[in-house]
Short mmCIF file of C-alpha atoms and ligand atoms in Angstrom, two decimals:
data_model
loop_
_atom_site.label_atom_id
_atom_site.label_comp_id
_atom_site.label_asym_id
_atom_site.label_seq_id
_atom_site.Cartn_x
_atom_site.Cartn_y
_atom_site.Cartn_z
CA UNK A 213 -22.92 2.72 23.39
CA UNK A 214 -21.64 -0.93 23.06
CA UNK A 215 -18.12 -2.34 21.25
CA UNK A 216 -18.53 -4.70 18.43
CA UNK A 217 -16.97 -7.68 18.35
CA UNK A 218 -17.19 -9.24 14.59
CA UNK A 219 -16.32 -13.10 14.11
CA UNK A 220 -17.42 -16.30 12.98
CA UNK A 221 -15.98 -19.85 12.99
CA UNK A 222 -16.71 -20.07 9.32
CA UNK A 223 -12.82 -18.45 8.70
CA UNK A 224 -11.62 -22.25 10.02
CA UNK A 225 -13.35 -23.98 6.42
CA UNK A 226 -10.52 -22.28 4.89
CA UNK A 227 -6.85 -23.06 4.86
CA UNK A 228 -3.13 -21.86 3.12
CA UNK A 229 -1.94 -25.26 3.20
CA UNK A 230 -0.16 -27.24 5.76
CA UNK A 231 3.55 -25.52 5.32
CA UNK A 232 2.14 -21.77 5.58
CA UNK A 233 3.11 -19.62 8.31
CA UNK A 234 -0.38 -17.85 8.43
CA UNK A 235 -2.83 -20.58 10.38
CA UNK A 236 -6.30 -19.84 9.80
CA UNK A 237 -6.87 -21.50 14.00
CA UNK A 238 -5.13 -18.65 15.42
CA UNK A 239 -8.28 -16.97 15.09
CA UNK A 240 -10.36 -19.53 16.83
CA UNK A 241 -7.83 -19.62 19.36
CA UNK A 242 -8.22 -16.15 19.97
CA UNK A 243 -11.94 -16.36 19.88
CA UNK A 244 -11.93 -18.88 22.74
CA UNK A 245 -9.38 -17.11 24.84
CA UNK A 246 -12.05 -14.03 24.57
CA UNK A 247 -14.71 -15.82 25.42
CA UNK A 248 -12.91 -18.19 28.58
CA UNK A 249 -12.12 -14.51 30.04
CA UNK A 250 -15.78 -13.67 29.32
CA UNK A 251 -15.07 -10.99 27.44
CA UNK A 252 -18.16 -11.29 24.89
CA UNK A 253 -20.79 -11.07 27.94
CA UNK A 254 -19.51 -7.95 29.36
CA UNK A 255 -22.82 -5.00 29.24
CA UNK A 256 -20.55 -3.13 26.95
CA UNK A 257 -20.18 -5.91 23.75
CA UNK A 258 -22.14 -6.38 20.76
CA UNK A 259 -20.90 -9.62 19.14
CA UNK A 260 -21.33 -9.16 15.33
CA UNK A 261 -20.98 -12.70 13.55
CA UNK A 262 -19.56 -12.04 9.91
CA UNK A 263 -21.51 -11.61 6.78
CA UNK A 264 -19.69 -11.68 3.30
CA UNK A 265 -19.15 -8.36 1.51
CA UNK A 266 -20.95 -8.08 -1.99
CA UNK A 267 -18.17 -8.57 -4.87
CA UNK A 268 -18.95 -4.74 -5.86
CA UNK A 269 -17.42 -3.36 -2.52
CA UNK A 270 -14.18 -4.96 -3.78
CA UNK A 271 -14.28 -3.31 -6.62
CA UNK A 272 -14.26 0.17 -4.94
CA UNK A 273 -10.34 -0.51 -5.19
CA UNK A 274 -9.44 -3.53 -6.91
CA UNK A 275 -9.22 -4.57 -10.46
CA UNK A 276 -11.78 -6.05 -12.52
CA UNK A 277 -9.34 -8.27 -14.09
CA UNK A 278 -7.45 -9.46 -10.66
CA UNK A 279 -11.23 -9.67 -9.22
CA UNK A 280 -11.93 -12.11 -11.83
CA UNK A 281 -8.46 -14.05 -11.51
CA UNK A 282 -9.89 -14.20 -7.60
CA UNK A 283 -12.85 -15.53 -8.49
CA UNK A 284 -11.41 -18.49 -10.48
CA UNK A 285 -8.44 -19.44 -7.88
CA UNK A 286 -11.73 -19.67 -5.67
CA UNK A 287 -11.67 -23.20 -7.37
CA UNK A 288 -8.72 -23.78 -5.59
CA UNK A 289 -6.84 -25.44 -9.02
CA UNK A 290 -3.68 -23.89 -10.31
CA UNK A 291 -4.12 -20.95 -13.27
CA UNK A 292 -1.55 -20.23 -15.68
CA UNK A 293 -2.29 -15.92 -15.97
CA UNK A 294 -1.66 -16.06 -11.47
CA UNK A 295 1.86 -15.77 -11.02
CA UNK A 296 1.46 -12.61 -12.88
CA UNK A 297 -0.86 -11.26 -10.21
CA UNK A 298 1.02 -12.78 -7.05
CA UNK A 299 -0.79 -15.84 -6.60
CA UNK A 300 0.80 -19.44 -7.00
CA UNK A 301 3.14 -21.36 -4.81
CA UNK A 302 4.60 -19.32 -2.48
CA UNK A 303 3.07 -16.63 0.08
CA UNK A 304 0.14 -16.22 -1.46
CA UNK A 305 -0.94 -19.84 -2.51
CA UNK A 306 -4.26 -21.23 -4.25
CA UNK A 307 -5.96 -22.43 -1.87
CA UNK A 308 -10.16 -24.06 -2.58
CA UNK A 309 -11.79 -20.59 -1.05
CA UNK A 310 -10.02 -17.97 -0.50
CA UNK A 311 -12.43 -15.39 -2.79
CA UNK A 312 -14.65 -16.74 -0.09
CA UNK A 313 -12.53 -16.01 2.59
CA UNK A 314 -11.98 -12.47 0.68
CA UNK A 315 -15.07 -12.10 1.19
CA UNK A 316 -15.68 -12.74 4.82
CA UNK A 317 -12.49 -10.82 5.39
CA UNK A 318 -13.91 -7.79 4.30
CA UNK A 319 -17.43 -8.15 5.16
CA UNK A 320 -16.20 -8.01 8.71
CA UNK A 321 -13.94 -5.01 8.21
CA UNK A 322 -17.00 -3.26 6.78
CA UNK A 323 -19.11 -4.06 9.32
CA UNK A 324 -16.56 -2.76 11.60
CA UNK A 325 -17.05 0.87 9.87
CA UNK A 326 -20.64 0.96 9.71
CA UNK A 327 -20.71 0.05 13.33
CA UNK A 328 -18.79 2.93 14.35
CA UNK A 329 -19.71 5.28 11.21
CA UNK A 330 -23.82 4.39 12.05
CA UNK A 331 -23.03 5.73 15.95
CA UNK A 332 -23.98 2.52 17.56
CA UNK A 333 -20.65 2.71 19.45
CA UNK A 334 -16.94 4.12 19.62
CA UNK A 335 -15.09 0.45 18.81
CA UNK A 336 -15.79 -2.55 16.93
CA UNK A 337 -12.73 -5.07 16.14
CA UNK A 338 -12.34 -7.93 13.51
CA UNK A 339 -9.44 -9.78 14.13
CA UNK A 340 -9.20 -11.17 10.68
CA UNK A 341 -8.95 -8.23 8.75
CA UNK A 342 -5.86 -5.92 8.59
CA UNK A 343 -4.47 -7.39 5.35
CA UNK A 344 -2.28 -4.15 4.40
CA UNK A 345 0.04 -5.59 1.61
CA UNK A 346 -2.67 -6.62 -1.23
CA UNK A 347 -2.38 -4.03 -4.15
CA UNK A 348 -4.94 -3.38 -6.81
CA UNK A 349 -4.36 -5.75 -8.77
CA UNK A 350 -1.70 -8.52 -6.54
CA UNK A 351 -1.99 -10.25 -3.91
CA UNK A 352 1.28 -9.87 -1.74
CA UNK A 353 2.54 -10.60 1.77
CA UNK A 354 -0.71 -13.65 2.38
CA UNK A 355 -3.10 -10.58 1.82
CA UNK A 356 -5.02 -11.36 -1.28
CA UNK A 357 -7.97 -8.11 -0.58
CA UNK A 358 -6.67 -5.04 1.35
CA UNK A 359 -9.73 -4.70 3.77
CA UNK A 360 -7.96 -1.79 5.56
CA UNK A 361 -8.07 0.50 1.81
CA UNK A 362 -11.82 -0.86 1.57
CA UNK A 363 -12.99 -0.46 4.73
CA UNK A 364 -11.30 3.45 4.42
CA UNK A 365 -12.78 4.13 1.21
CA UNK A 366 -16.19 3.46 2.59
CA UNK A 367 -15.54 5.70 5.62
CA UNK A 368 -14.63 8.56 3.16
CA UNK A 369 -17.46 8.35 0.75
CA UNK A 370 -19.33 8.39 4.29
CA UNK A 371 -17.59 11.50 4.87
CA UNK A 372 -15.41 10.71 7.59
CA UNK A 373 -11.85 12.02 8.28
CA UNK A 374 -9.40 8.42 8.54
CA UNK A 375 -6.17 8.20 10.29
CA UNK A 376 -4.60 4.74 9.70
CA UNK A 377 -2.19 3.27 12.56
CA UNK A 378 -0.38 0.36 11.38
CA UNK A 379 1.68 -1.56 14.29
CA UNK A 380 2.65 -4.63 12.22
CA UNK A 381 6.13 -5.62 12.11
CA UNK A 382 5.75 -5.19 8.56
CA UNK A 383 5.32 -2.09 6.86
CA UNK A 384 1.81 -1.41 5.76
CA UNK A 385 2.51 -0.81 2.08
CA UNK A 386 -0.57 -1.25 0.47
CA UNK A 387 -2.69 1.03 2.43
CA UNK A 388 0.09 3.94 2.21
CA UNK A 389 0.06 3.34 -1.80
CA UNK A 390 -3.43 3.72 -1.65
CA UNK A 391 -3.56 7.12 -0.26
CA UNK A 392 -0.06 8.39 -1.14
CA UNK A 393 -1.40 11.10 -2.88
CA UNK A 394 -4.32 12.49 -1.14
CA UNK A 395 -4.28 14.07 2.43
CA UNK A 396 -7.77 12.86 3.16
CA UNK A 397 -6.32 10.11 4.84
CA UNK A 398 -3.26 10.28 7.58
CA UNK A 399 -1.45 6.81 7.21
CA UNK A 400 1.12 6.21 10.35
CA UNK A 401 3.04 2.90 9.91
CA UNK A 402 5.82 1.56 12.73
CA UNK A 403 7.51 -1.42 11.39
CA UNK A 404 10.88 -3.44 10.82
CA UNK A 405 12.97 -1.38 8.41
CA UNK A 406 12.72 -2.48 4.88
CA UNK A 407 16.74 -3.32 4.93
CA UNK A 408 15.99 -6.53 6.84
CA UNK A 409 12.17 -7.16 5.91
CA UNK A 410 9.73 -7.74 3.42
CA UNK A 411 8.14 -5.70 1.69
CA UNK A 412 11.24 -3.54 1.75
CA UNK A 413 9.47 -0.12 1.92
CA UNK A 414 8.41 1.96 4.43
CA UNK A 415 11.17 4.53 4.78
CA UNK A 416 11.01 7.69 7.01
CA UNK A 417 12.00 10.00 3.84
CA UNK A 418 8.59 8.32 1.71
CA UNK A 419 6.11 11.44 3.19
CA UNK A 420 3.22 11.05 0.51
CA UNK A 421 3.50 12.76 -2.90
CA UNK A 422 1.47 15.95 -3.95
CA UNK A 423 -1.70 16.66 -2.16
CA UNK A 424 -0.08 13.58 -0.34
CA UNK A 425 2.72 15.43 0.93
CA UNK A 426 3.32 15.22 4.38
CA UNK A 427 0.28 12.42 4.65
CA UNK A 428 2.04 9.11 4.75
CA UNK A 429 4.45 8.52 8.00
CA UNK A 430 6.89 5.94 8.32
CA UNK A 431 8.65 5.11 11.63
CA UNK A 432 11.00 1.73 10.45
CA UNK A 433 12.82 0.63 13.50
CA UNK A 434 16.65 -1.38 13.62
CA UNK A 435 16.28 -5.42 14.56
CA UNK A 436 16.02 -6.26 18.11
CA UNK A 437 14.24 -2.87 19.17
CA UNK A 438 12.90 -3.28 21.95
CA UNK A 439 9.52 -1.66 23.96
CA UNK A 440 11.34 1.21 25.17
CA UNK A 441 12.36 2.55 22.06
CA UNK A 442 9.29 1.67 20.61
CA UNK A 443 7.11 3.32 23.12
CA UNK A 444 9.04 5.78 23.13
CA UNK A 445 8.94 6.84 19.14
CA UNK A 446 5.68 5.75 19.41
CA UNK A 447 4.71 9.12 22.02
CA UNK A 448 7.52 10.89 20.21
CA UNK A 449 5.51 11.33 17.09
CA UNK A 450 1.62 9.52 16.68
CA UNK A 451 -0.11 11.65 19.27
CA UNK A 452 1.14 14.88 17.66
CA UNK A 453 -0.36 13.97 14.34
CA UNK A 454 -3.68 12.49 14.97
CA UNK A 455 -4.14 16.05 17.43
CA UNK A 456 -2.97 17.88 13.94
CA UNK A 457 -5.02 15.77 11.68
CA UNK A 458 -7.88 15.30 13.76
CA UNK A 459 -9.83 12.20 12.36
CA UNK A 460 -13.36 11.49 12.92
CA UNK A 461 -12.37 7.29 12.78
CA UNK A 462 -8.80 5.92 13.56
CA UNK A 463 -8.28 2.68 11.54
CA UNK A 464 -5.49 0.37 13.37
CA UNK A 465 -3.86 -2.28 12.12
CA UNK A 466 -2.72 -4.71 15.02
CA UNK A 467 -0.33 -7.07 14.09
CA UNK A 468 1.57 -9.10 16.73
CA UNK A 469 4.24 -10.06 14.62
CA UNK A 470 6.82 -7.60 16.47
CA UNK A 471 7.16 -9.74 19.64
CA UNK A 472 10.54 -11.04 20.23
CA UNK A 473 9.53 -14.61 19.78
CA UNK A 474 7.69 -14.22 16.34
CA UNK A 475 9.25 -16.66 14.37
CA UNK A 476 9.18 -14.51 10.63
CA UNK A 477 10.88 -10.99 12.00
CA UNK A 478 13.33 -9.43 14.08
CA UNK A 479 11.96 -6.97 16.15
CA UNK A 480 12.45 -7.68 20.02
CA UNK A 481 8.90 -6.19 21.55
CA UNK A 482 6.87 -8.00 24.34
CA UNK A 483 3.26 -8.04 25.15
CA UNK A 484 4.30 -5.13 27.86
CA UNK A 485 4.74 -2.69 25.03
CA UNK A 486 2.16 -3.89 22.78
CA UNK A 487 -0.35 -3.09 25.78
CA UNK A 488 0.68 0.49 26.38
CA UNK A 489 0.74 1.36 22.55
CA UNK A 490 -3.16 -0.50 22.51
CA UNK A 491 -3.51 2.06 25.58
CA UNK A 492 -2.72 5.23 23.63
CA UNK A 493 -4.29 4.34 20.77
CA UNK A 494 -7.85 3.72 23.01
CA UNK A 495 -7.16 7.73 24.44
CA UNK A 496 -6.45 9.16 21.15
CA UNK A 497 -9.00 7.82 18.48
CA UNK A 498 -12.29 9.68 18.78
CA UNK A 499 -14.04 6.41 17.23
CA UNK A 500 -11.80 2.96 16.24
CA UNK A 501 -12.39 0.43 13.55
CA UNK A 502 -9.21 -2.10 15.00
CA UNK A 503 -8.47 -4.78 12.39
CA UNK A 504 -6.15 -7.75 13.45
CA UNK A 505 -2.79 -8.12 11.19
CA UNK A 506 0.32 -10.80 11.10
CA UNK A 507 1.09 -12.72 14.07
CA UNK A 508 2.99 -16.12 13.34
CA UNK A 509 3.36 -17.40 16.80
CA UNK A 510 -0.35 -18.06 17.53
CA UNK A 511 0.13 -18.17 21.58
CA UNK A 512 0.91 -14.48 21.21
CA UNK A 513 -1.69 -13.60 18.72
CA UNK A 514 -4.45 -15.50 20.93
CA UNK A 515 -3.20 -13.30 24.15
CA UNK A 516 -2.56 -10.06 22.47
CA UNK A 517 -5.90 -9.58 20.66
CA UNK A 518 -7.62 -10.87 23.83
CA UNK A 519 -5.71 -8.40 25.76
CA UNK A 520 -6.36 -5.79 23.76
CA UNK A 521 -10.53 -6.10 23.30
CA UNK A 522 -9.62 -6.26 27.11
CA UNK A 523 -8.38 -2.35 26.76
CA UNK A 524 -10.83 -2.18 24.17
CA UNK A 525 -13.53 -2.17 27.14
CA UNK A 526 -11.84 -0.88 29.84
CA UNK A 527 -11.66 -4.38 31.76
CA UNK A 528 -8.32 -5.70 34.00
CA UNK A 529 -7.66 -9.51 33.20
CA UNK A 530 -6.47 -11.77 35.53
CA UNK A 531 -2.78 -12.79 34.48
CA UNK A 532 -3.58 -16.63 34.85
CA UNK A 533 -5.38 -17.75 31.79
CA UNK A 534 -9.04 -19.37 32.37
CA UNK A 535 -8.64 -22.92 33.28
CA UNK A 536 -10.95 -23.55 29.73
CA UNK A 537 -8.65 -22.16 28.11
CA UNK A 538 -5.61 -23.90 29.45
CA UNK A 539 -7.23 -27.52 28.76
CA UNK A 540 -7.61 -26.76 25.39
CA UNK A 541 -4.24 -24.82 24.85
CA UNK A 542 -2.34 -27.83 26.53
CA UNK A 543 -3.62 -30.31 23.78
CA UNK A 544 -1.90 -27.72 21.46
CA UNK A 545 1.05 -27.81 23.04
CA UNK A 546 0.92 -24.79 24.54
CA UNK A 547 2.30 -24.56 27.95
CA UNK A 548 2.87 -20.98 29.21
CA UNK A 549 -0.21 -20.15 31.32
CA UNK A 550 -0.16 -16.39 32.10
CA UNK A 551 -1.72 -14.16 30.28
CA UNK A 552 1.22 -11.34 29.66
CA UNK A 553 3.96 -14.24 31.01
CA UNK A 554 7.16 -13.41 32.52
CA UNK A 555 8.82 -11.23 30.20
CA UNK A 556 12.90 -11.28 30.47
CA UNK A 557 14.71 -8.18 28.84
CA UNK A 558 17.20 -9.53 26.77
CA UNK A 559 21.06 -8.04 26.64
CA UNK A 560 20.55 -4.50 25.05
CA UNK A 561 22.87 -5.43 22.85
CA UNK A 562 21.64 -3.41 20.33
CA UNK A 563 19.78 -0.78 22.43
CA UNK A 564 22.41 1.97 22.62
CA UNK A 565 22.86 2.34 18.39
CA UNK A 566 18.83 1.70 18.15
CA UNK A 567 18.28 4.56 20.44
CA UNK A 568 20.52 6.90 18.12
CA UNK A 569 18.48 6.00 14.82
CA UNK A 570 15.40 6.32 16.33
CA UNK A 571 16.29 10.12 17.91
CA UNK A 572 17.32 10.48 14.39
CA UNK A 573 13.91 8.87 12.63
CA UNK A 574 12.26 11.17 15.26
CA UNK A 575 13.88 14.42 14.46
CA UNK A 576 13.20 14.02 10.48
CA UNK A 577 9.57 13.28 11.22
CA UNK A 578 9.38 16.13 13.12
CA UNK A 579 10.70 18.66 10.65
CA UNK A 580 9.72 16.87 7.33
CA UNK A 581 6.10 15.58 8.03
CA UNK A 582 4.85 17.16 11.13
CA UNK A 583 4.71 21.09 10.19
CA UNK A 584 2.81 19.55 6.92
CA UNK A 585 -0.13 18.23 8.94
CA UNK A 586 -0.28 21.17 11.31
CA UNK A 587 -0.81 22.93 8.09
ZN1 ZN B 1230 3.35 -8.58 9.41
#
């Protein structure tokens, strides 16, 4: 039983423009970072490169009439009808591609699934997927397809059992919408709370409606939380409902975007706490389909993702980075060269009052959603 690892330099023909916060390279860079640790000749790995999805697979959620706007902004020129649908200057630009990109983006995340859903092994990761805030019909939040509602909707008509994970510092709106009403699919998201973030959602008291009910978890934590917390909520409440639910395929979305030195939010997490979440998660999904997610400092994204294909195999890195690596990562400026770095708490300023809303978050969970999925 190998792990896949899907990827192909082909993303880096594509580009938001020179003033976006989302940089295409951060992908390469975590690419070569893998690779300098030798992480893609380890006996375990399968390295998938990406093949496009056929336009019908987007279709299995999307609509016909955003599809087609997609197709034209592929053009890359401006289009009158786009604003309407979320593209135009902004977050989710125009940019000569991106239905190609789309494309690639979810041909990966499929891939992913039918690794895992075909039983050629337990894990396969594509670090470019994990857009979560494209809707059916709007692009939203520099997600233009939502891979992670695709991807899921395959798994289902393949008659697996999906819990979704989402540990992006912003909440994971577009899957949850997508399955807000059914209970086929568990969707967890931890996040920034929507009174100091976009998309301004993701509320403990918004359960899942209907069937739904009880189906759709949000944990939105204060600004400057910090690992402890986070870990903390994190044990307080996720393993509980994946034992309850009991998926056949946990879907993650792994954003990096919650580090303290992410330059779009305000959560205060380190690479410390990412890892032992990325721990858990490896113990408690049966199989995984990990998608990557935000991540705006691309240092952090680079060592993260590499760190967590790392836990993804079961493999200890060394904490200086490859010397490869390091040449390369100097010319970008980059000039930290451990692997997890040296990781100063800051002055708990906040920690005391976070602490209180989180016991609180915790508690409602626990008596709102929880009894729900125990059923
Ligand atoms: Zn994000």
């Amino acid at each position: 039983m190998k792990n896949a690892f899907i990827y192909t330099d082909t993303y880096l023909d594509y580009d938001y423009g020179p003033t976006h916060p989302l940089r295409i390279i951060r992908l390469k860079l975590t690419y070569d970072l893998i690779n300098a640790y030798g992480l893609l000749d380890l006996p375990t790995v399968q390295f998938i490169p990406t093949q496009k999805a056929e336009e019908k697979e987007l279709a299995f959620f999307h609509d016909e009439e955003y599809l087609s706007l997609l197709r034209q902004a592929n053009e890359g020129f401006p289009l009158g009808e786009a604003y309407a649908y979320g593209l135009g200057p902004g977050d989710n630009p125009i940019f000569p591609g991106l239905f190609n990109l789309s494309l690639l983006v979810v041909g990966a995340t499929l891939q992913a699934v039918d690794f895992v859903a075909d039983g050629n092994g337990a894990i396969a990761f594509n670090i470019a997927g994990g857009l979560h805030h494209a809707m059916r019909s709007m692009a939203s939040g520099f997600c233009y397809v939502n891979d992670p509602v695709i991807g899921i909707m395959r798994l289902l008509r393949r008659g697996k059992r999906v819990a979704y994970i989402d540990i992006d510092a912003h909440h994971g709106d577009g899957v949850q919408k997508a399955f807000y009403h059914t209970n086929q699919v568990l969707t967890i998201s931890l996040h920034e709370t929507g009174y100091t973030l976009f998309p301004r959602t993701g509320f403990e008291y918004e359960i899942g409606e209907g069937e739904g009910k009880g189906y759709s978890v949000n944990l939105p934590f204060p600004p400057e939380t910090e690992d402890d917390i986070y870990v903390w909520t994190f044990e307080e409440v996720v393993p509980e409902l994946i034992h309850a639910f009991q998926p056949d395929v946990v879907v993650t979305q792994l954003g990096v975007d919650t580090f303290y030195n992410d330059p779009l939010t305000n959560l205060h997490l380190s690479i410390f706490g990412y890892e032992r979440v990325l721990k858990r998660i490896k113990d408690l999904a049966p199989k995984w389909v990990a998608l990557g997610g935000g991540g705006y400092n691309i240092f952090n994204v680079a060592r993260a993702w590499t760190l967590a294909w790392a836990v993804m195999n079961g493999v200890e890195l060394e904490e200086a980075l490859p010397e490869s690596f390091m040449t390369m990562a100097l010319g970008m400026g980059i000039e930290e060269s451990g692997l997890r770095g040296h990781w100063q708490t800051l002055q708990h300023r906040q920690n005391e009052e976070n602490r209180v809303e989180m016991e609180r978050v915790v508690r409602y969970i626990k008596e709102a959603v929880l009894p729900k999925v125990r059923g």
